Short mmCIF file of C-alpha atoms in Angstrom, two decimals:
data_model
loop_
_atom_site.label_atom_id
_atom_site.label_comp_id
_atom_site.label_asym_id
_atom_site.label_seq_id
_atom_site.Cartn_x
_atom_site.Cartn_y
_atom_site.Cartn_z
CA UNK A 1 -33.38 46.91 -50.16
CA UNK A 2 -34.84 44.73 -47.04
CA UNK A 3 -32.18 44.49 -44.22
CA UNK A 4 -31.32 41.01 -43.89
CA UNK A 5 -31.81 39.09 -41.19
CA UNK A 6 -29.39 36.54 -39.29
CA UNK A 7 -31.16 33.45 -37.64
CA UNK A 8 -28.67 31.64 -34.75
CA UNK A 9 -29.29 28.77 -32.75
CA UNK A 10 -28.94 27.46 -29.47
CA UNK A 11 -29.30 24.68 -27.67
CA UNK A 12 -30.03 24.21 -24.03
CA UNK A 13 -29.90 21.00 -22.92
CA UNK A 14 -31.63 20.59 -19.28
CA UNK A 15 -32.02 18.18 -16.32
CA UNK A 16 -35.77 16.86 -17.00
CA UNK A 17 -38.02 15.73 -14.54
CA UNK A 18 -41.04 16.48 -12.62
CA UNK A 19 -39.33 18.61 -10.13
CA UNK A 20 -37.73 20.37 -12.27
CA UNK A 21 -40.65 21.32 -14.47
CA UNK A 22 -41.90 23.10 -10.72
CA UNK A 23 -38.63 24.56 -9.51
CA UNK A 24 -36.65 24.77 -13.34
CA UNK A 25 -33.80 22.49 -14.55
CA UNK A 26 -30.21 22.99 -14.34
CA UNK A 27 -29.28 24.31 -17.55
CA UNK A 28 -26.48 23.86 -20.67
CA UNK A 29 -26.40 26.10 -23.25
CA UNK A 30 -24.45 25.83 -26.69
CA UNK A 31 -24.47 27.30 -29.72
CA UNK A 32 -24.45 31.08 -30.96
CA UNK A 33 -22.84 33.09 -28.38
CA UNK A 34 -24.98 36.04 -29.41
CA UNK A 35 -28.18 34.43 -29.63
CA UNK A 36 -27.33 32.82 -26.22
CA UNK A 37 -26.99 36.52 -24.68
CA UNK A 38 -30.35 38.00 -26.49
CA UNK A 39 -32.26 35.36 -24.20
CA UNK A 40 -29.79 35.08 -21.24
CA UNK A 41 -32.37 37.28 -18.96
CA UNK A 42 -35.35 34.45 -19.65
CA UNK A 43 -33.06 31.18 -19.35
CA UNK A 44 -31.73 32.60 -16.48
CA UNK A 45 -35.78 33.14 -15.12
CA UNK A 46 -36.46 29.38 -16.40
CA UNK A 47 -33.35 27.72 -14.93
CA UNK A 48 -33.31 26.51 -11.07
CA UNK A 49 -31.65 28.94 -8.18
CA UNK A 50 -29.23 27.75 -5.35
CA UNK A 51 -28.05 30.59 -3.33
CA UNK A 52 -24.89 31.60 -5.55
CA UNK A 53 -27.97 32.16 -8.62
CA UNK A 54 -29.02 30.31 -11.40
CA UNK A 55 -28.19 27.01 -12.53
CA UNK A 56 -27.13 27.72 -16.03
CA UNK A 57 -23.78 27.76 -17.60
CA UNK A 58 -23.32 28.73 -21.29
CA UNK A 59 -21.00 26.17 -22.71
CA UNK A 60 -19.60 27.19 -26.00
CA UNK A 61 -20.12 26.87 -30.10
CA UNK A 62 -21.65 24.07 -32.01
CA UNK A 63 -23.61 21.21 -29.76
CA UNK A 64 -21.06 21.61 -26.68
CA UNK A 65 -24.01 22.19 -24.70
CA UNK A 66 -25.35 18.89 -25.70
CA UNK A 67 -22.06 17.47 -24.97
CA UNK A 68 -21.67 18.06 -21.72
CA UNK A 69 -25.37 16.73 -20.74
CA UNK A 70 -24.37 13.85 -22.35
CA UNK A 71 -21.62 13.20 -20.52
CA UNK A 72 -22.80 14.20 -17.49
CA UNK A 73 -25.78 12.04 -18.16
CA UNK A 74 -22.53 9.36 -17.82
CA UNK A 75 -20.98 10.09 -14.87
CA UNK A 76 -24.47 10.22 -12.67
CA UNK A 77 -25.01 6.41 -14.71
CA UNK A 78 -21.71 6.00 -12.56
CA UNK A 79 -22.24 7.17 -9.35
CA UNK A 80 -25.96 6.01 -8.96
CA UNK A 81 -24.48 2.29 -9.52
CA UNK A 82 -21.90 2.88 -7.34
CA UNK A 83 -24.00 4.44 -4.65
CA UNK A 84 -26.21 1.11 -5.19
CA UNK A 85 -23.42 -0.99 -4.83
CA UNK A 86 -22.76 0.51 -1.36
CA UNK A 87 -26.42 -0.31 -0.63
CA UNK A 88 -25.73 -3.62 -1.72
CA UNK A 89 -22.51 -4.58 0.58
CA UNK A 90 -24.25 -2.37 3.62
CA UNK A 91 -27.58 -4.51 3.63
CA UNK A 92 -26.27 -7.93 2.32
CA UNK A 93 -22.99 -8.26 3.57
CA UNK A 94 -22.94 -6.03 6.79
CA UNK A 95 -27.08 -6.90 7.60
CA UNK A 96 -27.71 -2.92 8.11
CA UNK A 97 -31.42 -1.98 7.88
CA UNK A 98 -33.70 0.81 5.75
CA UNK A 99 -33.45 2.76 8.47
CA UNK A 100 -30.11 2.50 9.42
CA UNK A 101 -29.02 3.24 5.81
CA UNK A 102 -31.51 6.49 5.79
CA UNK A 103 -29.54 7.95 8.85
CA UNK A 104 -26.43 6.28 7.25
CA UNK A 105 -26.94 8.21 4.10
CA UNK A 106 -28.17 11.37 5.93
CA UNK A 107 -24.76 11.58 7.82
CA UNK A 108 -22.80 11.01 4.64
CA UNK A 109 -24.66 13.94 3.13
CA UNK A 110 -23.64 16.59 5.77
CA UNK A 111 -19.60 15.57 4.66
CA UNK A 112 -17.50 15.04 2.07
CA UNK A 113 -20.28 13.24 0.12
CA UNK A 114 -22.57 15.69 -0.07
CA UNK A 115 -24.69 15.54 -3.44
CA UNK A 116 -28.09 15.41 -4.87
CA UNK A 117 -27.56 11.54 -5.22
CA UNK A 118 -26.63 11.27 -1.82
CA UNK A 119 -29.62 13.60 -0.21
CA UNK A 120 -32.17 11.35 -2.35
CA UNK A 121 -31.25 8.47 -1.57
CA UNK A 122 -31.30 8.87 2.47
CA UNK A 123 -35.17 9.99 1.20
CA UNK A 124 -35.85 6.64 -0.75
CA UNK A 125 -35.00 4.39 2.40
CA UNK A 126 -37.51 6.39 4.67
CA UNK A 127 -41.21 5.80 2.77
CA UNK A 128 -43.20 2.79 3.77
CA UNK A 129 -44.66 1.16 1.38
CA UNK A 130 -48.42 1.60 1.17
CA UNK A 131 -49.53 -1.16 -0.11
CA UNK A 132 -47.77 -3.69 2.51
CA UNK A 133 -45.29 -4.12 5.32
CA UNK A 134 -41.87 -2.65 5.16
CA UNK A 135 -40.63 0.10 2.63
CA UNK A 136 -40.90 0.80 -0.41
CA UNK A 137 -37.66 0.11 -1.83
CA UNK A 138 -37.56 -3.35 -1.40
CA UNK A 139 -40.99 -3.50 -3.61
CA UNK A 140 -39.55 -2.04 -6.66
CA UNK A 141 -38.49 -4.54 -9.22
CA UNK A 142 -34.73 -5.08 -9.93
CA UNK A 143 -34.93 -4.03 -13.61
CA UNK A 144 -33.30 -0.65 -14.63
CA UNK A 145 -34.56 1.78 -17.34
CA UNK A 146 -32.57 3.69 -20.07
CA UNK A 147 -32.81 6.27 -22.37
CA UNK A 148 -29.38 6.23 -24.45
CA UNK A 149 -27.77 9.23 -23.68
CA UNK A 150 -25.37 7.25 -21.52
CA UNK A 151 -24.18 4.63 -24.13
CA UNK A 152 -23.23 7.29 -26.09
CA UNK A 153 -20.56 8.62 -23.92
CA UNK A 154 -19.31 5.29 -24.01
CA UNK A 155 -19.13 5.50 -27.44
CA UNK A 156 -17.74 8.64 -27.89
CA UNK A 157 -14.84 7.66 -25.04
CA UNK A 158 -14.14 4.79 -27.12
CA UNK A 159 -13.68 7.45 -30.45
CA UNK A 160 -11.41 9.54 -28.18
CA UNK A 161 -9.47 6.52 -26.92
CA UNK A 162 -10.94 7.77 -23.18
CA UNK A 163 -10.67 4.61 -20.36
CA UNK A 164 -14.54 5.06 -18.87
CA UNK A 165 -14.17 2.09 -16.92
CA UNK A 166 -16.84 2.60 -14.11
CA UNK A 167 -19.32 4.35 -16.89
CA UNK A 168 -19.00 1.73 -19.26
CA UNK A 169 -19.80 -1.01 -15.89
CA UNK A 170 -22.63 0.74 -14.93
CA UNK A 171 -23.80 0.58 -18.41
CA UNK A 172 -23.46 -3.03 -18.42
CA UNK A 173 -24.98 -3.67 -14.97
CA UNK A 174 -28.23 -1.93 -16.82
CA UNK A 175 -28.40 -4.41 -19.70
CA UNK A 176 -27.57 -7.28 -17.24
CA UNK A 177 -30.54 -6.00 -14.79
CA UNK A 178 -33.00 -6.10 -17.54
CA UNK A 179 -32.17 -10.06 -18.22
CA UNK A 180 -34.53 -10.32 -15.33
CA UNK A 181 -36.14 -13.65 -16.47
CA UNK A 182 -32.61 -14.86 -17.56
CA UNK A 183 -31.16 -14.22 -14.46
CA UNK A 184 -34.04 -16.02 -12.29
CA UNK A 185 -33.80 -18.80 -13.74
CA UNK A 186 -30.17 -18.69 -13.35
CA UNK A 187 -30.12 -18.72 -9.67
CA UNK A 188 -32.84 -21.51 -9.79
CA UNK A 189 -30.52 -23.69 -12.12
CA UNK A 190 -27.63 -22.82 -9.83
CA UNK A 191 -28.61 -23.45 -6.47
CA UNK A 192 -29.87 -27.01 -8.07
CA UNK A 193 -26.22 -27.12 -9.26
CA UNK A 194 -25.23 -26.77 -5.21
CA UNK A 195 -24.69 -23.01 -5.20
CA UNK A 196 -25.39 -21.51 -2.31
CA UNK A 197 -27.99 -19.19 -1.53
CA UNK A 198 -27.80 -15.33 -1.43
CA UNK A 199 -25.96 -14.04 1.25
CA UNK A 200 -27.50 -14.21 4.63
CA UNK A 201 -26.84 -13.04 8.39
CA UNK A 202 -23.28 -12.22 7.18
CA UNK A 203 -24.13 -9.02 9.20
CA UNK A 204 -23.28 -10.68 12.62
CA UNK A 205 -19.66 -11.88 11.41
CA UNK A 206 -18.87 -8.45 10.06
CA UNK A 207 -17.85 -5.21 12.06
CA UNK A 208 -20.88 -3.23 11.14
CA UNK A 209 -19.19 0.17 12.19
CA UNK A 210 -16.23 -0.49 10.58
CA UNK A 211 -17.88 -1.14 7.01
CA UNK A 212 -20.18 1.88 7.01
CA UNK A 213 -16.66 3.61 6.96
CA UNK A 214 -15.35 1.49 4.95
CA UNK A 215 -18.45 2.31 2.20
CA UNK A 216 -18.20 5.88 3.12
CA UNK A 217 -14.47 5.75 1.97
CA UNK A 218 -14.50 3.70 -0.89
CA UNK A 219 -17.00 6.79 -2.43
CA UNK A 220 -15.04 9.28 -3.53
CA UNK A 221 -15.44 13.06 -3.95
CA UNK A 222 -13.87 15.10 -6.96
CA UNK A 223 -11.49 17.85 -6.91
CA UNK A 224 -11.61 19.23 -10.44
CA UNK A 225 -12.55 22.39 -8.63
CA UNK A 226 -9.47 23.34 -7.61
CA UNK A 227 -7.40 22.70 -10.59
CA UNK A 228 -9.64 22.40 -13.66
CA UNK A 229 -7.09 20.98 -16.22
CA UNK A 230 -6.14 17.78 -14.15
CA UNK A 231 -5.06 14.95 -16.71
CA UNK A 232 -6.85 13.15 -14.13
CA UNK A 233 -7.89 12.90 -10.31
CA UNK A 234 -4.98 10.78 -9.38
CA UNK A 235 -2.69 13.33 -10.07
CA UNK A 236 -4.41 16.21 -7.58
CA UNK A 237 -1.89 16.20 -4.99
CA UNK A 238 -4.35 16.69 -2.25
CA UNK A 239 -6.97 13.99 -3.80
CA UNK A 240 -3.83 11.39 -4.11
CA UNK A 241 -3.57 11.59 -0.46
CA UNK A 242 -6.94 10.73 0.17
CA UNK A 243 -6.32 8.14 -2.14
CA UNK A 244 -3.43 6.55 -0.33
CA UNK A 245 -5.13 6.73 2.61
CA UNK A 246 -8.79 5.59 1.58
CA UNK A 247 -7.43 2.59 -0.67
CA UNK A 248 -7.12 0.05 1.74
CA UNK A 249 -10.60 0.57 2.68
CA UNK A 250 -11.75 0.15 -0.82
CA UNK A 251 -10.55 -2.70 -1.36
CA UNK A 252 -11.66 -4.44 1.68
CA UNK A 253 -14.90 -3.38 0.82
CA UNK A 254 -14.64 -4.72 -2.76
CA UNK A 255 -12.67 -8.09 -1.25
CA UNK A 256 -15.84 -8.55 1.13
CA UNK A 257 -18.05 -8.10 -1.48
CA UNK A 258 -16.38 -10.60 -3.42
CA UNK A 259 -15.87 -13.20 -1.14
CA UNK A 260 -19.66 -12.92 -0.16
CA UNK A 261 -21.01 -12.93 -3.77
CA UNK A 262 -22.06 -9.75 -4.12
CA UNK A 263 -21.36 -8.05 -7.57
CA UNK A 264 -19.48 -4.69 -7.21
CA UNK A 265 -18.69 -4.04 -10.74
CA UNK A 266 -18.76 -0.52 -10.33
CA UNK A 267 -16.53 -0.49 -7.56
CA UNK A 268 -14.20 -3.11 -8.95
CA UNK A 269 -14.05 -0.62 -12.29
CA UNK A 270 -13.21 2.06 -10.32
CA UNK A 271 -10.63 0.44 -7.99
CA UNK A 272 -9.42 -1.47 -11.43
CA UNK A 273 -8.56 2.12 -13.36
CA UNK A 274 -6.72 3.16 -10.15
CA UNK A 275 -4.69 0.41 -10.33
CA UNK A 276 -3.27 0.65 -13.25
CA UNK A 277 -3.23 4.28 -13.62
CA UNK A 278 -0.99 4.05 -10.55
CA UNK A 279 1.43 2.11 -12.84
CA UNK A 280 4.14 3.10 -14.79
CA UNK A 281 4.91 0.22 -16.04
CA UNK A 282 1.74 -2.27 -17.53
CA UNK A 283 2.09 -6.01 -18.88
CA UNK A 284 0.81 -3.98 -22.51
CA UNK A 285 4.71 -4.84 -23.26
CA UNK A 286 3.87 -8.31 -24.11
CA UNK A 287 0.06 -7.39 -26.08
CA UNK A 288 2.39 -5.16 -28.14
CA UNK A 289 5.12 -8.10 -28.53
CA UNK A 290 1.93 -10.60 -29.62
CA UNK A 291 0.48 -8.03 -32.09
CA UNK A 292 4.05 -7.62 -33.83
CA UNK A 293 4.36 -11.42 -33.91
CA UNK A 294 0.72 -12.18 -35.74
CA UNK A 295 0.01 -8.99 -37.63
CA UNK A 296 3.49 -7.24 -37.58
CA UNK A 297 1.96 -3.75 -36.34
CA UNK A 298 5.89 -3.09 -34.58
CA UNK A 299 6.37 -2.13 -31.42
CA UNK A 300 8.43 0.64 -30.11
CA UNK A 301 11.23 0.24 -26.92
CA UNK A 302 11.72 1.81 -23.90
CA UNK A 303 15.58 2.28 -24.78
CA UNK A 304 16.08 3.53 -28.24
CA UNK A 305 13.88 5.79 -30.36
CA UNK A 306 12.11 4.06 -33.53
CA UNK A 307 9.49 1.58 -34.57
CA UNK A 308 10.58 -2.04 -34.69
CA UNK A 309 9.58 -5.49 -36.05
CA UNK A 310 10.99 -8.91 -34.53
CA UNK A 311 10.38 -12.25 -36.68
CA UNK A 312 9.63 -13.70 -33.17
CA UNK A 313 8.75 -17.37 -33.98
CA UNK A 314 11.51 -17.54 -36.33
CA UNK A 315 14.24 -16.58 -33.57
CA UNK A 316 12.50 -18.59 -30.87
CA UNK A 317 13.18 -21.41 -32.95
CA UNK A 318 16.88 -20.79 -34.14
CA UNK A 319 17.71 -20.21 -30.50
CA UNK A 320 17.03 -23.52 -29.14
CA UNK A 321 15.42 -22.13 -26.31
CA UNK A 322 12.23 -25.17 -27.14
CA UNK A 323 10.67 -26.00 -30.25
CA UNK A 324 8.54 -28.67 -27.45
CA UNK A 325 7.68 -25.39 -25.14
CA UNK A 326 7.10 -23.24 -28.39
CA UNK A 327 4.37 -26.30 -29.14
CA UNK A 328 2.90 -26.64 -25.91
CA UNK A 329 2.07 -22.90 -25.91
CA UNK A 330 0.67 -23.41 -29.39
CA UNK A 331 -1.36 -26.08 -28.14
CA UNK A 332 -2.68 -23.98 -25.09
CA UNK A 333 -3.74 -21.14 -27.29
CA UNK A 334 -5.82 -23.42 -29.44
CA UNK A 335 -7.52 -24.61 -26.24
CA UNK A 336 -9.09 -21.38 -26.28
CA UNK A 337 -9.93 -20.60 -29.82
#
């Protein structure tokens, strides 16, 4: 009788690019434990090296490794807007150069902001353009690229009832820069309208030095490494401090941006699911109190265990407290509908 033989799969799920093809990906195994280790020794020869070894990480079972890139994939969506958002207030609002951001950028990277995304992006404000005057940045046209990988995280946050607030912005800021044509002749029909132009030469009413810190601030580092299982960053002890003490920054960087016209979704996200993480009490109270009044889904209380159901329009009206106020509300709702 012929031994049988077992066939397992893997996946490994890299970072692409050219570079990588030269110098090897970062790697994400899933799948078969077992067939991960029979090739462990070549992944680990494929894979990119940083001085504590390979970049490779098996995952787990199934299409975990998969996962992970995925979200991953996600997060950078993220940080790349917000890092572009920064680029936005710094050269718009605060008038700072290409090659003041490039040694901007280059200082953030030897602190607390240290990254890949970081490092590259001091890089991209230092070529010239060679076809012209100036650098090359401010040749490239404002229309992002996608490949899908991103949406679904969004869509799989939205199964898992996970807020992605500052993903699920960046996401949109993608769709919104590919209206290209849209948006062109939305600023023409606008500034016909009276809008005013773009900002410009805000730089000399704004303390430059003060909102390169303020930037630096309002881009915040992780600190899942030192307790894994955090419900959430806001909860890290030593990361709420920063917090406390970074927040007013952030938000006078968002507040500038706002009052200058510069869209900072990403940011606004962000400081948005800080907000009202930080609360322990939300206005949901009255959504839940509207949903039991025109579907009857109940509601639960704060003070006594249970599900309940309130005939709502029925007791507003037996109480006296105004049929006329009751109708005026009515009539303000179908204003909107």
């Amino acid at each position: 009788m012929k031994p049988v033989r077992r066939v397992c799969f893997i996946s490994a799920w890299g970072s692409p690019g050219a570079r990588k093809a030269r110098h090897g990906p970062s790697l994400m195994p899933g799948g078969s434990f077992e067939a991960y280790n029979n090739i462990r020794d070549i992944l680990q020869r494929v894979a990119a090296h940083v001085d504590d070894g390979p970049c490779i990480t098996y995952i787990g079972e199934g299409g975990s490794g998969n996962f992970v890139k995925m979200v991953h994939n996600g997060i950078e969506y993220g940080d790349m807007q917000l890092i572009s958002q920064a680029y936005d207030v710094l050269k718009h609002v605060g008038g700072v150069s290409n090659a003041e951001l490039a040694e901007i950028f280059d200082e953030w990277n030897k602190g607390e902001l240290e990254s890949f995304l970081v490092q590259i992006t001091a890089d991209i404000f230092k070529v010239k353009d060679e076809y012209g005057e100036g650098e090359l940045v401010d040749k490239i046209l404002d229309k992002t690229g996608m490949k899908g990988t991103r949406k679904w995280t969004i869509q799989q946050a939205a199964e898992l009832l996970v807020a992605a607030l500052t993903i699920a912005a960046s996401l949109d800021c993608r769709y919104l820069s590919g209206l290209k044509e849209e948006r062109q002749e939305a600023a023409k029909v606008l500034k016909e309208a009276g809008l005013k132009d773009e900002v410009q030469n805000v730089g000399v009413h704004v303390d430059k030095k003060r909102l390169i810190d303020d930037v630096r601030q309002a881009l915040i580092k992780n600190a899942y490494q030192r307790n894994p299982n955090l419900a959430s960053l806001v909860v890290d002890p030593e990361f709420a401090r920063e917090m406390v003490q970074r927040q007013a920054a952030w938000r006078r960087v968002v507040g500038l941006a706002i009052s200058a016209g510069i869209s900072t979704p990403g940011m606004c996200a962000s400081l948005s699911y800080f907000d009202t993480y930080r609360r322990a009490r939300l206005p949901a109270n009255l959504v839940q109190a509207q949903r039991d009044l025109f579907g009857a889904h109940a509601y639960e209380r704060i003070d006594r265990p249970g599900s309940f159901h309130t005939e709502w329009t029925k007791l507003a009206r037996q109480t006296g407290a105004g049929v006329g106020a009751f109708n005026s509300a009515a009539a303000f709702c179908y204003l909107f509908v």
